[in-house]
Amino acid sequence: MKVYNEGLGSKAFDIFNYMIMILLCMIMLYPLLNTFAVSISDPTLVGQGKITWFPQGFDFHSYQYIFQDKNILNAYKNTIVFLVIGTSLQLLLTSLFAYPLSVSDFVFRKPLAVYVIITMVFSGGLIPQFLLIRDLQLFNSIWAVVLPVAMSAFNIIIFRTFFQEIPKELRESAYLDGANDFGILFRIYVPLSKPLLATFALFGAVMFWNMWFEPMIYLNKESSHPIQLLLRRMTIELKDYTDVGGLQRFIDTYNLNPKNIRMASIIVTILPILFIYPLLQKHFVSGMMIGSVKG
Amino acid sequence: MQNQYVEQKKHFKKKNSFLRKCLKQRYLILMVLPGFLVLLIFKYFPMYGITIAFKSYDASLGFLRSPWLGFDHFKAFFDSPMSWRITKNSLLLAFYSLLFGFPAPVIFALLLNELRHKMFKRTVQTITYFPHFLSAVIVVGFIHEFTSVEGIINKILSWFGSEPRTLLYVSGAFRPLYVGSSIWQELGYGAIIYLAALTGVDPAQHEAAVIDGANRWQRLRYVTWPAIIPATSVMLILKLGSVLSTDFQKVLLMYNPKIYETADVIETYVYRVGVQGGQFEYGAAVGLMLSIISFFLILFANYFSKKVSENSLW
């Protein structure tokens, strides 16, 4: 925008605005930077509460502990299994369901659209969902976590809208060349929808990475808990999460502050999200746009 | 007679063509089948499962064969001293979230829109969007650290002469902490939709306003603001409709028996008595009431918005 002749008030507003923005960024960053700083700082300084923005007196033993703790590595592995299976299932089922809905002369097009939209408005709630999983005997199974979220009305609608944008001549000519619908979906539609699939894969991955409630109520065995649940036990319930002796011995040997390890565990849970954040940021604006314009 | 015969034939043909179409589209039908079943089992079965709220559930008989009971669970809820506390807590938490949490991203988007340095603007966006992607566990982990006795929030409060204490054990601190941390997490991300609406403003409108002698505030008031009114009212309706569905997972992570007084909301109560306590029917009844109230709230919000601003969801 061109700058027009500015009054004093306008300049004052600019300064005020920049100051507010800088303050906001500081508030947003402080928890993250402080956590990181504490995780690698000298335990005695941590104990005195001297660490604010920057680390002091480096000590990396907390990370050494994290990467040798079998429970943490196991929880990491569990989360990755949920994430990979859950996200692929989501993309597969949603594509399979949305493609026929995008075909204009599909016999069940209208009834299925209504069928989907109803799930958007009404839901059973926590208790019936819980009893259902129990009656299906899915307790302690990965499917209890992955299947209920595999299909969402919102995703289906966006996929369908996206598929509808693909010229139907492509489909018709593929038909004439003897392709069936599975071939058309996986050889033509899916490759053409890569940006859409990438966006939803990223968002699905973040959702599964952050999930803790469903695993907590459906998975009773601690050995099958994901990283977020372990983190909950470490930071919020403030309970010792492993064999009591192991952690305590480690803390004593290296003279650590338990806070070092707590903060380090938060950092290793944030890091994967931080790594895919540039990708996410590239996609989420466009992803939201697809939804809001056509929704 | 002849006519009837033709009619019958037509009907037969029509039915036949439907089946033929199904046969022709058998692959399409095969494709929707898995998704259809997942929705049926995991979305529609629980909807039917709500009937448990009117039944006396017997695990050995299952959902379908448990005997009907009527409204006993609802009566029990209204008679219990809990009903008032959790309804009040839910409403108040929702009210404060709306009061402070709704305008924050709107104001933030407007301020962001006034920034002139592109680089600075993008940096601010990158930083403020990030917390949205953190899990509730991490955010509540931060809250635990920063509200502990030696945490930074207590340090700041002590400048104003307040005794340091573990704030999560203080029932008066729960609502500010919940609302504040939600704003921290969603401020940037929530502003995206408004920023998108703002990019739709034609720069020529601003130029025209300047030529007409409008100052910056007037331009904000009469050019920028009208551009985001539709987005704002749609978001407000959606927020009002889901006002009672608090982020109960976060509440669950934050609360403890010492602050049930203010922190215990409908959903956490349902979780405690239902999932943890095994009183499934009672829990389902309370949950059902919550969804009924929410449903009427969204109807009301939509009606209200239609009257006032001619923007509505349907």
Coordinates of C-alpha atoms in Angstrom, one line a residue:
Chain A
M1 CA 0.0 0.0 0.0
K2 CA 1.3 3.4 -0.8
V3 CA 2.1 5.7 2.1
Y4 CA 0.1 8.9 2.0
N5 CA 0.9 12.0 4.0
E6 CA 0.8 10.8 7.6
G7 CA -0.2 12.7 10.6
L8 CA 1.5 12.4 14.0
G9 CA -1.3 10.1 15.3
S10 CA -0.7 7.7 12.5
K11 CA 3.0 7.5 13.3
A12 CA 2.3 7.0 17.0
F13 CA -0.1 4.2 16.1
D14 CA 2.6 2.5 14.0
I15 CA 5.1 2.6 16.9
F16 CA 2.5 1.3 19.3
N17 CA 1.5 -1.4 16.8
Y18 CA 5.1 -2.6 16.3
M19 CA 5.6 -2.7 20.1
I20 CA 2.5 -4.8 20.6
M21 CA 3.6 -7.2 17.9
I22 CA 7.1 -7.6 19.4
L23 CA 5.6 -8.1 22.9
L24 CA 3.2 -10.7 21.5
C25 CA 6.1 -12.6 19.8
M26 CA 8.0 -12.6 23.0
I27 CA 5.0 -14.1 24.9
M28 CA 4.6 -16.7 22.2
L29 CA 8.3 -17.6 22.2
Y30 CA 9.1 -17.5 25.9
P31 CA 7.6 -20.9 26.9
L32 CA 9.4 -22.6 24.1
L33 CA 12.8 -20.9 24.5
N34 CA 12.7 -21.2 28.3
T35 CA 11.9 -24.9 28.1
F36 CA 14.7 -25.4 25.7
A37 CA 17.1 -23.3 27.8
V38 CA 16.3 -25.2 31.0
S39 CA 16.7 -28.6 29.3
I40 CA 20.3 -28.0 28.5
S41 CA 21.3 -25.8 31.4
D42 CA 23.4 -26.4 34.5
P43 CA 21.2 -28.2 37.1
T44 CA 22.1 -26.0 40.0
L45 CA 21.2 -22.8 38.1
V46 CA 18.0 -24.5 37.1
G47 CA 17.3 -25.2 40.7
Q48 CA 17.8 -21.6 41.6
G49 CA 15.3 -20.6 38.9
K50 CA 17.9 -18.4 37.1
I51 CA 17.3 -19.6 33.6
T52 CA 15.0 -17.4 31.5
W53 CA 15.7 -16.9 27.8
F54 CA 19.1 -18.4 27.3
P55 CA 20.8 -21.6 28.5
Q56 CA 23.6 -21.2 31.1
G57 CA 26.3 -23.7 31.9
F58 CA 25.6 -26.4 29.4
D59 CA 24.6 -29.9 30.5
F60 CA 23.3 -32.3 28.0
H61 CA 22.8 -35.3 30.3
S62 CA 19.0 -34.9 30.2
Y63 CA 19.0 -35.8 26.5
Q64 CA 21.4 -38.6 27.1
Y65 CA 18.9 -40.0 29.6
I66 CA 16.0 -39.6 27.2
F67 CA 17.7 -41.4 24.4
Q68 CA 18.6 -44.4 26.6
D69 CA 15.2 -44.7 28.4
K70 CA 13.5 -47.6 26.8
N71 CA 10.0 -46.4 27.8
I72 CA 10.4 -43.1 26.0
L73 CA 11.8 -44.8 22.9
N74 CA 9.0 -47.3 23.0
A75 CA 6.4 -44.5 23.3
Y76 CA 7.9 -42.8 20.4
K77 CA 7.6 -46.0 18.3
N78 CA 4.0 -46.4 19.4
T79 CA 3.2 -42.9 18.3
I80 CA 4.8 -43.4 14.9
V81 CA 2.8 -46.6 14.4
F82 CA -0.4 -44.8 15.2
L83 CA 0.5 -41.9 13.0
V84 CA 1.5 -43.9 9.9
I85 CA -1.4 -46.4 10.1
G86 CA -4.0 -43.7 11.1
T87 CA -3.0 -41.2 8.5
S88 CA -2.8 -43.7 5.6
L89 CA -6.1 -45.2 6.6
Q90 CA -7.7 -41.7 6.7
L91 CA -6.4 -40.7 3.3
L92 CA -7.3 -44.1 1.7
L93 CA -10.8 -44.3 3.1
T94 CA -11.6 -40.6 2.4
S95 CA -10.4 -40.8 -1.2
L96 CA -12.3 -44.0 -1.8
F97 CA -15.4 -42.5 -0.4
A98 CA -15.1 -39.1 -1.9
Y99 CA -14.4 -40.2 -5.5
P100 CA -17.8 -41.8 -6.1
L101 CA -19.5 -38.8 -4.6
S102 CA -17.8 -36.6 -7.1
V103 CA -19.2 -38.6 -10.0
S104 CA -22.3 -36.8 -11.1
D105 CA -24.4 -39.8 -12.1
F106 CA -23.5 -42.1 -9.2
V107 CA -26.7 -43.8 -8.1
F108 CA -26.2 -43.3 -4.3
R109 CA -24.7 -39.8 -4.6
K110 CA -27.5 -37.9 -2.9
P111 CA -28.3 -40.3 -0.1
L112 CA -24.6 -40.8 0.7
A113 CA -24.1 -37.0 0.9
V114 CA -26.9 -36.8 3.4
Y115 CA -25.5 -39.8 5.3
V116 CA -22.2 -37.9 5.7
I117 CA -23.7 -34.6 6.7
I118 CA -25.8 -36.1 9.4
T119 CA -22.6 -37.2 11.2
M120 CA -21.5 -33.6 11.1
V121 CA -24.5 -32.4 13.1
F122 CA -25.2 -35.3 15.5
S123 CA -22.8 -37.4 17.5
G124 CA -23.2 -40.0 20.1
G125 CA -20.9 -38.5 22.7
L126 CA -18.3 -39.9 24.9
I127 CA -20.1 -42.7 26.8
P128 CA -21.8 -44.5 23.8
Q129 CA -18.5 -44.3 21.9
F130 CA -16.7 -45.8 24.9
L131 CA -19.3 -48.6 25.2
L132 CA -19.1 -49.3 21.5
I133 CA -15.4 -49.8 21.7
R134 CA -15.9 -52.1 24.6
D135 CA -18.7 -54.1 23.0
L136 CA -16.6 -54.5 19.9
Q137 CA -13.8 -55.7 22.1
L138 CA -11.3 -53.3 20.7
F139 CA -9.8 -52.4 24.0
N140 CA -6.0 -52.5 23.9
S141 CA -6.1 -52.5 20.1
I142 CA -4.7 -49.9 17.8
W143 CA -8.0 -49.9 15.9
A144 CA -9.8 -48.3 18.8
V145 CA -7.6 -45.3 18.3
V146 CA -7.4 -45.2 14.6
L147 CA -10.8 -46.2 13.2
P148 CA -13.2 -43.8 14.9
V149 CA -11.3 -40.8 13.5
A150 CA -10.6 -42.4 10.1
M151 CA -13.6 -40.7 8.4
S152 CA -14.6 -37.2 9.0
A153 CA -17.4 -35.4 7.2
F154 CA -15.3 -32.3 6.8
N155 CA -12.5 -34.2 5.1
I156 CA -14.9 -36.0 2.8
I157 CA -16.6 -32.8 1.7
I158 CA -13.3 -31.2 0.9
F159 CA -12.0 -34.2 -1.0
R160 CA -15.2 -34.4 -3.0
T161 CA -15.0 -30.7 -3.9
F162 CA -11.4 -31.1 -5.0
F163 CA -12.2 -34.2 -7.1
Q164 CA -15.1 -32.3 -8.7
E165 CA -12.7 -29.7 -10.0
I166 CA -10.9 -32.3 -12.0
P167 CA -12.3 -32.2 -15.6
K168 CA -14.6 -35.2 -16.0
E169 CA -13.3 -35.6 -19.6
L170 CA -10.3 -37.2 -18.1
R171 CA -12.5 -39.8 -16.5
E172 CA -14.5 -40.4 -19.5
S173 CA -11.6 -40.9 -21.8
A174 CA -10.0 -43.3 -19.3
Y175 CA -13.2 -45.2 -19.4
L176 CA -13.1 -45.5 -23.1
D177 CA -9.5 -46.7 -22.8
G178 CA -10.8 -49.5 -20.7
A179 CA -9.8 -48.3 -17.2
N180 CA -12.1 -49.1 -14.3
D181 CA -12.9 -46.7 -11.4
F182 CA -10.2 -48.0 -9.2
G183 CA -7.6 -47.4 -11.9
I184 CA -9.0 -43.9 -12.6
L185 CA -8.9 -43.0 -8.9
F186 CA -5.4 -44.2 -8.2
R187 CA -3.8 -43.5 -11.6
I188 CA -5.4 -40.2 -12.4
Y189 CA -7.2 -38.6 -9.5
V190 CA -4.7 -39.3 -6.8
P191 CA -1.7 -38.0 -8.7
L192 CA -3.6 -34.9 -9.6
S193 CA -4.6 -34.3 -6.0
K194 CA -1.1 -34.5 -4.5
P195 CA -1.3 -31.0 -2.9
L196 CA -4.6 -31.9 -1.2
L197 CA -3.3 -35.3 0.0
A198 CA -0.1 -33.7 1.3
T199 CA -2.0 -31.1 3.2
F200 CA -4.3 -33.7 4.8
A201 CA -1.4 -36.1 5.5
L202 CA 0.4 -33.4 7.4
F203 CA -2.7 -32.4 9.4
G204 CA -3.5 -36.0 10.1
A205 CA 0.0 -36.6 11.2
V206 CA -0.1 -33.7 13.7
M207 CA -3.5 -34.9 15.0
F208 CA -2.2 -38.4 15.7
W209 CA 1.1 -37.0 17.1
N210 CA -0.9 -34.9 19.6
M211 CA -3.5 -37.5 20.5
W212 CA -3.6 -38.6 24.1
F213 CA -7.2 -38.9 25.4
E214 CA -8.3 -41.8 23.2
P215 CA -5.2 -43.9 23.8
M216 CA -5.6 -43.2 27.6
I217 CA -9.1 -44.5 27.8
Y218 CA -8.8 -47.4 25.3
L219 CA -5.3 -48.7 25.9
N220 CA -4.7 -50.0 29.3
K221 CA -1.2 -51.3 28.9
E222 CA 1.4 -48.7 29.5
S223 CA 3.7 -50.3 27.1
S224 CA 1.3 -49.4 24.2
H225 CA 0.9 -45.8 25.3
P226 CA 2.0 -43.0 22.8
I227 CA 4.5 -40.3 23.6
Q228 CA 1.9 -37.7 24.7
L229 CA 0.6 -40.0 27.5
L230 CA 4.1 -40.6 28.7
L231 CA 4.7 -36.9 28.6
R232 CA 1.6 -36.3 30.6
R233 CA 2.8 -38.7 33.3
M234 CA 6.2 -37.0 33.4
T235 CA 5.2 -33.4 33.4
I236 CA 1.6 -33.1 34.7
E237 CA 1.1 -36.0 37.0
L238 CA 4.7 -35.4 38.1
K239 CA 5.0 -39.1 38.8
D240 CA 8.0 -41.1 38.1
Y241 CA 7.2 -42.8 34.9
T242 CA 9.8 -45.5 34.8
D243 CA 11.4 -47.8 37.3
V244 CA 11.9 -45.5 40.2
G245 CA 15.5 -46.6 40.8
G246 CA 16.6 -46.0 37.2
L247 CA 15.7 -42.4 36.9
Q248 CA 16.7 -41.6 40.4
R249 CA 20.1 -43.3 40.0
F250 CA 20.7 -41.3 36.8
I251 CA 19.7 -38.0 38.4
D252 CA 22.0 -38.7 41.3
T253 CA 25.0 -39.8 39.2
Y254 CA 25.0 -36.7 37.1
N255 CA 23.6 -34.4 39.8
L256 CA 20.7 -33.5 37.6
N257 CA 17.5 -31.5 38.4
P258 CA 14.4 -33.5 37.5
K259 CA 13.3 -30.4 35.8
N260 CA 16.1 -30.8 33.3
I261 CA 14.6 -34.1 32.2
R262 CA 11.0 -32.9 32.2
M263 CA 11.9 -30.0 30.0
A264 CA 14.0 -32.2 27.7
S265 CA 11.1 -34.6 27.3
I266 CA 8.8 -31.7 26.2
I267 CA 11.4 -30.6 23.7
V268 CA 11.8 -34.0 22.1
T269 CA 8.0 -34.0 21.7
I270 CA 7.9 -30.6 20.1
L271 CA 10.9 -31.1 17.8
P272 CA 9.1 -33.3 15.2
I273 CA 6.4 -30.7 14.9
L274 CA 9.0 -28.0 14.6
F275 CA 10.6 -29.9 11.7
I276 CA 7.4 -30.2 9.7
Y277 CA 6.2 -26.7 10.6
P278 CA 7.7 -25.1 7.4
L279 CA 5.7 -27.6 5.4
L280 CA 2.6 -27.2 7.4
Q281 CA 2.8 -23.4 7.1
K282 CA 3.1 -23.7 3.3
H283 CA 0.0 -25.8 3.2
F284 CA -2.4 -24.7 5.9
V285 CA -3.5 -21.4 4.4
S286 CA -4.3 -23.1 1.1
G287 CA -6.0 -26.0 3.0
M288 CA -8.2 -23.7 4.9
M289 CA -9.0 -21.8 1.8
I290 CA -10.2 -25.0 0.0
G291 CA -12.5 -25.6 3.0
S292 CA -13.8 -22.1 3.6
V293 CA -14.6 -21.2 0.0
K294 CA -16.3 -24.3 -1.1
G295 CA -17.3 -25.9 2.3
Chain B
M1 CA -56.4 -52.4 -18.8
Q2 CA -54.0 -51.6 -21.5
N3 CA -52.9 -48.5 -19.6
Q4 CA -52.2 -50.4 -16.5
Y5 CA -50.1 -52.9 -18.4
V6 CA -48.0 -50.1 -19.8
E7 CA -47.6 -48.5 -16.4
Q8 CA -46.5 -51.8 -15.0
K9 CA -44.0 -52.3 -17.7
K10 CA -42.7 -48.8 -17.2
H11 CA -42.3 -49.5 -13.5
F12 CA -40.5 -52.7 -14.2
K13 CA -38.2 -51.0 -16.7
K14 CA -37.4 -48.3 -14.3
K15 CA -36.5 -50.7 -11.5
N16 CA -34.5 -52.7 -14.0
S17 CA -32.6 -49.7 -15.1
F18 CA -31.8 -48.9 -11.5
L19 CA -30.3 -52.3 -11.0
R20 CA -28.5 -52.1 -14.3
K21 CA -27.0 -48.8 -13.2
C22 CA -25.9 -50.3 -9.9
L23 CA -24.3 -53.2 -11.8
K24 CA -22.6 -50.7 -14.1
Q25 CA -21.3 -48.7 -11.2
R26 CA -20.4 -51.7 -9.1
Y27 CA -16.8 -50.5 -8.6
L28 CA -18.1 -47.1 -7.3
I29 CA -20.3 -48.9 -4.9
L30 CA -17.4 -51.1 -3.8
M31 CA -15.4 -48.0 -3.2
V32 CA -17.8 -46.4 -0.8
L33 CA -18.5 -49.6 1.1
P34 CA -15.5 -49.4 3.6
G35 CA -16.2 -45.8 4.4
F36 CA -19.9 -46.5 4.7
L37 CA -19.3 -49.2 7.2
V38 CA -16.8 -47.1 9.2
L39 CA -19.3 -44.3 9.5
L40 CA -22.1 -46.7 10.3
I41 CA -20.2 -48.4 13.1
F42 CA -18.3 -45.5 14.6
K43 CA -20.7 -42.6 14.1
Y44 CA -24.2 -44.1 13.7
F45 CA -24.0 -46.9 16.3
P46 CA -23.0 -44.4 19.1
M47 CA -26.0 -42.2 18.0
Y48 CA -28.3 -45.1 18.7
G49 CA -26.2 -45.8 21.8
I50 CA -27.6 -42.6 23.4
T51 CA -30.7 -44.6 24.1
I52 CA -28.7 -46.0 27.0
A53 CA -29.6 -42.8 28.8
F54 CA -33.2 -44.0 29.1
K55 CA -32.3 -47.6 30.0
S56 CA -31.0 -49.6 32.8
Y57 CA -27.8 -50.9 31.2
D58 CA -26.9 -54.5 31.8
A59 CA -23.5 -55.4 30.3
S60 CA -24.5 -59.0 29.9
L61 CA -27.6 -58.1 27.9
G62 CA -25.9 -55.4 25.8
F63 CA -27.3 -52.2 24.3
L64 CA -30.3 -53.6 22.6
R65 CA -31.9 -55.9 25.2
S66 CA -31.3 -53.8 28.3
P67 CA -34.7 -52.8 29.8
W68 CA -36.1 -49.3 29.4
L69 CA -36.2 -47.1 32.4
G70 CA -37.5 -43.7 31.3
F71 CA -36.2 -40.4 32.6
D72 CA -34.8 -41.7 35.9
H73 CA -31.2 -40.8 35.1
F74 CA -32.2 -37.2 34.1
K75 CA -34.2 -36.8 37.3
A76 CA -31.2 -38.1 39.3
F77 CA -29.0 -35.5 37.6
F78 CA -31.3 -32.6 38.4
D79 CA -31.6 -33.7 42.0
S80 CA -27.9 -34.0 42.5
P81 CA -26.0 -31.0 43.9
M82 CA -23.5 -31.5 41.1
S83 CA -25.9 -30.4 38.3
W84 CA -25.8 -26.7 39.3
R85 CA -22.0 -26.6 39.8
I86 CA -21.0 -28.2 36.5
T87 CA -23.6 -26.4 34.4
K88 CA -22.5 -23.1 36.0
N89 CA -18.8 -23.9 35.4
S90 CA -19.4 -24.9 31.8
L91 CA -21.4 -21.8 31.1
L92 CA -18.9 -19.4 32.8
L93 CA -15.9 -21.0 31.2
A94 CA -17.6 -20.8 27.8
F95 CA -18.7 -17.2 28.5
Y96 CA -15.2 -16.1 29.4
S97 CA -13.6 -18.0 26.5
L98 CA -16.0 -16.2 24.1
L99 CA -15.7 -12.8 25.7
F100 CA -11.9 -12.8 25.6
G101 CA -11.0 -15.5 23.1
F102 CA -13.3 -14.4 20.3
P103 CA -12.2 -10.8 19.8
A104 CA -8.5 -11.5 20.3
P105 CA -7.8 -13.0 16.8
V106 CA -10.0 -10.3 15.1
I107 CA -8.1 -7.5 16.7
F108 CA -4.8 -9.3 16.0
A109 CA -5.7 -9.7 12.4
L110 CA -6.6 -6.0 12.1
L111 CA -3.3 -4.9 13.7
L112 CA -1.3 -7.3 11.6
N113 CA -3.0 -5.9 8.5
E114 CA -1.6 -2.4 9.4
L115 CA 2.0 -3.6 9.5
R116 CA 4.0 -2.3 6.5
H117 CA 7.1 -4.3 6.6
K118 CA 6.3 -7.6 4.8
M119 CA 9.2 -9.4 6.4
F120 CA 8.3 -8.4 9.9
K121 CA 4.7 -9.3 9.2
R122 CA 5.6 -12.8 8.0
T123 CA 7.9 -13.3 11.0
V124 CA 5.1 -12.4 13.4
Q125 CA 2.8 -14.8 11.6
T126 CA 5.3 -17.6 11.6
I127 CA 5.8 -17.2 15.4
T128 CA 2.2 -16.8 16.4
Y129 CA 0.8 -19.7 14.3
F130 CA 3.2 -22.2 15.8
P131 CA 1.5 -22.8 19.2
H132 CA -1.6 -24.1 17.5
F133 CA 0.1 -27.3 16.5
L134 CA 1.3 -28.1 20.1
S135 CA -0.7 -30.7 21.9
A136 CA -2.8 -29.9 25.0
V137 CA -0.4 -32.0 27.0
I138 CA 2.5 -29.7 26.1
V139 CA 0.5 -26.5 26.7
V140 CA -0.7 -27.8 30.1
G141 CA 2.9 -28.9 30.8
F142 CA 4.0 -25.3 30.3
I143 CA 1.2 -24.1 32.6
H144 CA 2.4 -26.4 35.3
E145 CA 5.9 -25.2 35.0
F146 CA 5.1 -21.5 34.9
T147 CA 2.5 -21.4 37.6
S148 CA 4.5 -23.3 40.1
V149 CA 5.7 -21.5 43.2
E150 CA 9.0 -20.5 41.5
G151 CA 7.4 -20.1 38.1
I152 CA 7.5 -16.9 36.1
I153 CA 3.9 -16.1 36.5
N154 CA 4.3 -16.1 40.2
K155 CA 7.3 -13.9 39.8
I156 CA 5.4 -11.4 37.8
L157 CA 2.5 -11.5 40.3
S158 CA 4.8 -10.9 43.2
W159 CA 5.7 -7.5 41.7
F160 CA 2.2 -6.6 42.5
G161 CA 2.5 -7.9 46.0
S162 CA 1.0 -11.3 45.6
E163 CA 2.2 -14.3 47.6
P164 CA 3.7 -17.0 45.4
R165 CA 1.6 -20.1 45.4
T166 CA 0.9 -23.1 43.1
L167 CA -1.8 -21.4 41.0
L168 CA -3.3 -24.7 39.8
Y169 CA -4.4 -25.3 43.3
V170 CA -6.2 -22.0 43.5
S171 CA -9.7 -22.3 42.3
G172 CA -10.0 -18.6 41.3
A173 CA -7.0 -18.9 39.0
F174 CA -8.4 -21.7 36.9
R175 CA -10.5 -19.7 34.5
P176 CA -7.9 -17.0 33.7
L177 CA -5.3 -19.7 33.1
Y178 CA -7.6 -21.7 30.9
V179 CA -8.7 -18.7 28.8
G180 CA -5.3 -17.2 28.7
S181 CA -3.5 -20.3 27.6
S182 CA -6.2 -20.9 24.9
I183 CA -5.6 -17.4 23.6
W184 CA -1.8 -18.0 23.6
Q185 CA -2.4 -21.1 21.6
E186 CA -5.0 -20.0 19.1
L187 CA -4.4 -16.2 18.6
G188 CA -2.4 -16.5 15.5
Y189 CA -4.1 -19.4 13.9
G190 CA -7.5 -18.0 14.5
A191 CA -6.6 -14.8 12.7
I192 CA -5.9 -16.6 9.4
I193 CA -9.5 -16.6 8.3
Y194 CA -9.8 -12.9 9.0
L195 CA -6.5 -12.1 7.2
A196 CA -7.9 -14.0 4.2
A197 CA -11.0 -11.9 4.3
L198 CA -8.8 -8.8 4.5
T199 CA -6.8 -9.7 1.4
G200 CA -10.1 -9.3 -0.5
V201 CA -10.2 -5.6 0.2
D202 CA -9.6 -3.6 -3.0
P203 CA -6.7 -1.2 -2.6
A204 CA -8.7 1.3 -4.7
Q205 CA -11.2 1.6 -1.8
H206 CA -8.4 2.7 0.4
E207 CA -7.1 5.2 -2.1
A208 CA -10.6 6.6 -2.6
A209 CA -11.0 6.9 1.1
V210 CA -7.7 8.8 1.4
I211 CA -8.7 11.2 -1.4
D212 CA -12.0 11.8 0.5
G213 CA -9.8 12.8 3.5
A214 CA -10.3 9.8 5.7
N215 CA -7.6 9.3 8.3
R216 CA -6.3 6.0 9.4
W217 CA -8.8 5.3 12.0
Q218 CA -11.7 6.1 9.7
R219 CA -10.2 3.9 7.0
L220 CA -10.0 1.0 9.5
R221 CA -13.6 1.7 10.6
Y222 CA -15.2 2.2 7.2
V223 CA -13.1 0.2 4.8
T224 CA -11.3 -2.6 6.5
W225 CA -13.8 -3.5 9.2
P226 CA -16.8 -4.0 6.9
A227 CA -14.7 -6.5 4.9
I228 CA -14.4 -8.9 7.8
I229 CA -17.9 -8.6 9.2
P230 CA -19.2 -11.6 7.3
A231 CA -16.4 -13.8 8.4
T232 CA -16.7 -12.5 11.9
S233 CA -20.4 -13.2 12.2
V234 CA -20.1 -16.7 10.7
M235 CA -17.3 -17.5 13.1
L236 CA -19.4 -16.1 16.0
I237 CA -22.3 -18.3 15.2
L238 CA -20.1 -21.4 15.0
K239 CA -18.5 -20.4 18.3
L240 CA -21.8 -19.9 19.9
G241 CA -23.1 -23.2 18.7
S242 CA -20.1 -25.0 20.2
V243 CA -19.9 -22.7 23.2
L244 CA -20.7 -25.5 25.6
S245 CA -18.3 -28.0 24.2
T246 CA -15.3 -26.7 26.1
D247 CA -11.9 -28.2 25.3
F248 CA -12.5 -30.8 28.1
Q249 CA -9.4 -32.7 27.3
K250 CA -7.4 -29.6 28.4
V251 CA -9.6 -29.2 31.4
L252 CA -9.0 -32.8 32.3
L253 CA -5.2 -32.2 32.1
M254 CA -5.4 -29.0 34.1
Y255 CA -7.8 -29.7 36.9
N256 CA -7.4 -31.5 40.3
P257 CA -9.8 -32.1 43.1
K258 CA -8.7 -28.9 44.9
I259 CA -10.2 -26.8 42.1
Y260 CA -13.3 -28.8 41.1
E261 CA -15.2 -25.9 42.5
T262 CA -14.5 -23.9 39.4
A263 CA -12.9 -26.3 37.0
D264 CA -15.3 -29.3 36.9
V265 CA -17.3 -28.9 33.7
I266 CA -20.1 -31.1 32.2
E267 CA -17.8 -33.2 30.1
T268 CA -15.2 -33.8 32.7
Y269 CA -18.0 -34.9 35.0
V270 CA -19.4 -37.2 32.4
Y271 CA -15.9 -38.7 32.0
R272 CA -15.5 -39.1 35.7
V273 CA -18.8 -40.7 36.5
G274 CA -19.2 -42.5 33.2
V275 CA -15.8 -43.8 32.0
Q276 CA -14.1 -43.9 35.3
G277 CA -17.0 -44.6 37.6
G278 CA -18.8 -47.0 35.4
Q279 CA -22.2 -45.3 35.7
F280 CA -22.7 -45.4 31.9
E281 CA -26.4 -44.6 31.7
Y282 CA -26.1 -41.6 34.0
G283 CA -23.1 -40.3 32.2
A284 CA -24.8 -40.7 28.8
A285 CA -27.9 -38.8 30.1
V286 CA -25.7 -35.9 31.2
G287 CA -23.9 -35.9 27.9
L288 CA -27.2 -36.0 26.0
M289 CA -28.4 -33.0 27.8
L290 CA -25.3 -31.1 26.9
S291 CA -25.8 -31.9 23.2
I292 CA -29.4 -30.8 23.3
I293 CA -28.6 -27.5 24.8
S294 CA -25.8 -27.0 22.3
F295 CA -28.1 -27.8 19.4
F296 CA -30.6 -25.1 20.6
L297 CA -27.8 -22.6 21.1
I298 CA -26.7 -22.9 17.5
L299 CA -30.3 -22.6 16.2
F300 CA -30.7 -19.5 18.4
A301 CA -27.4 -18.0 17.3
N302 CA -28.2 -18.5 13.7
Y303 CA -31.7 -17.0 14.1
F304 CA -30.2 -14.0 16.0
S305 CA -27.5 -13.4 13.5
K306 CA -30.0 -13.5 10.6
K307 CA -32.1 -10.9 12.3
V308 CA -29.2 -8.6 13.2
S309 CA -26.8 -8.8 10.4
E310 CA -28.4 -10.9 7.6
N311 CA -25.5 -13.3 7.8
S312 CA -26.4 -16.9 8.6
L313 CA -25.2 -20.4 8.2
W314 CA -28.3 -21.6 6.4

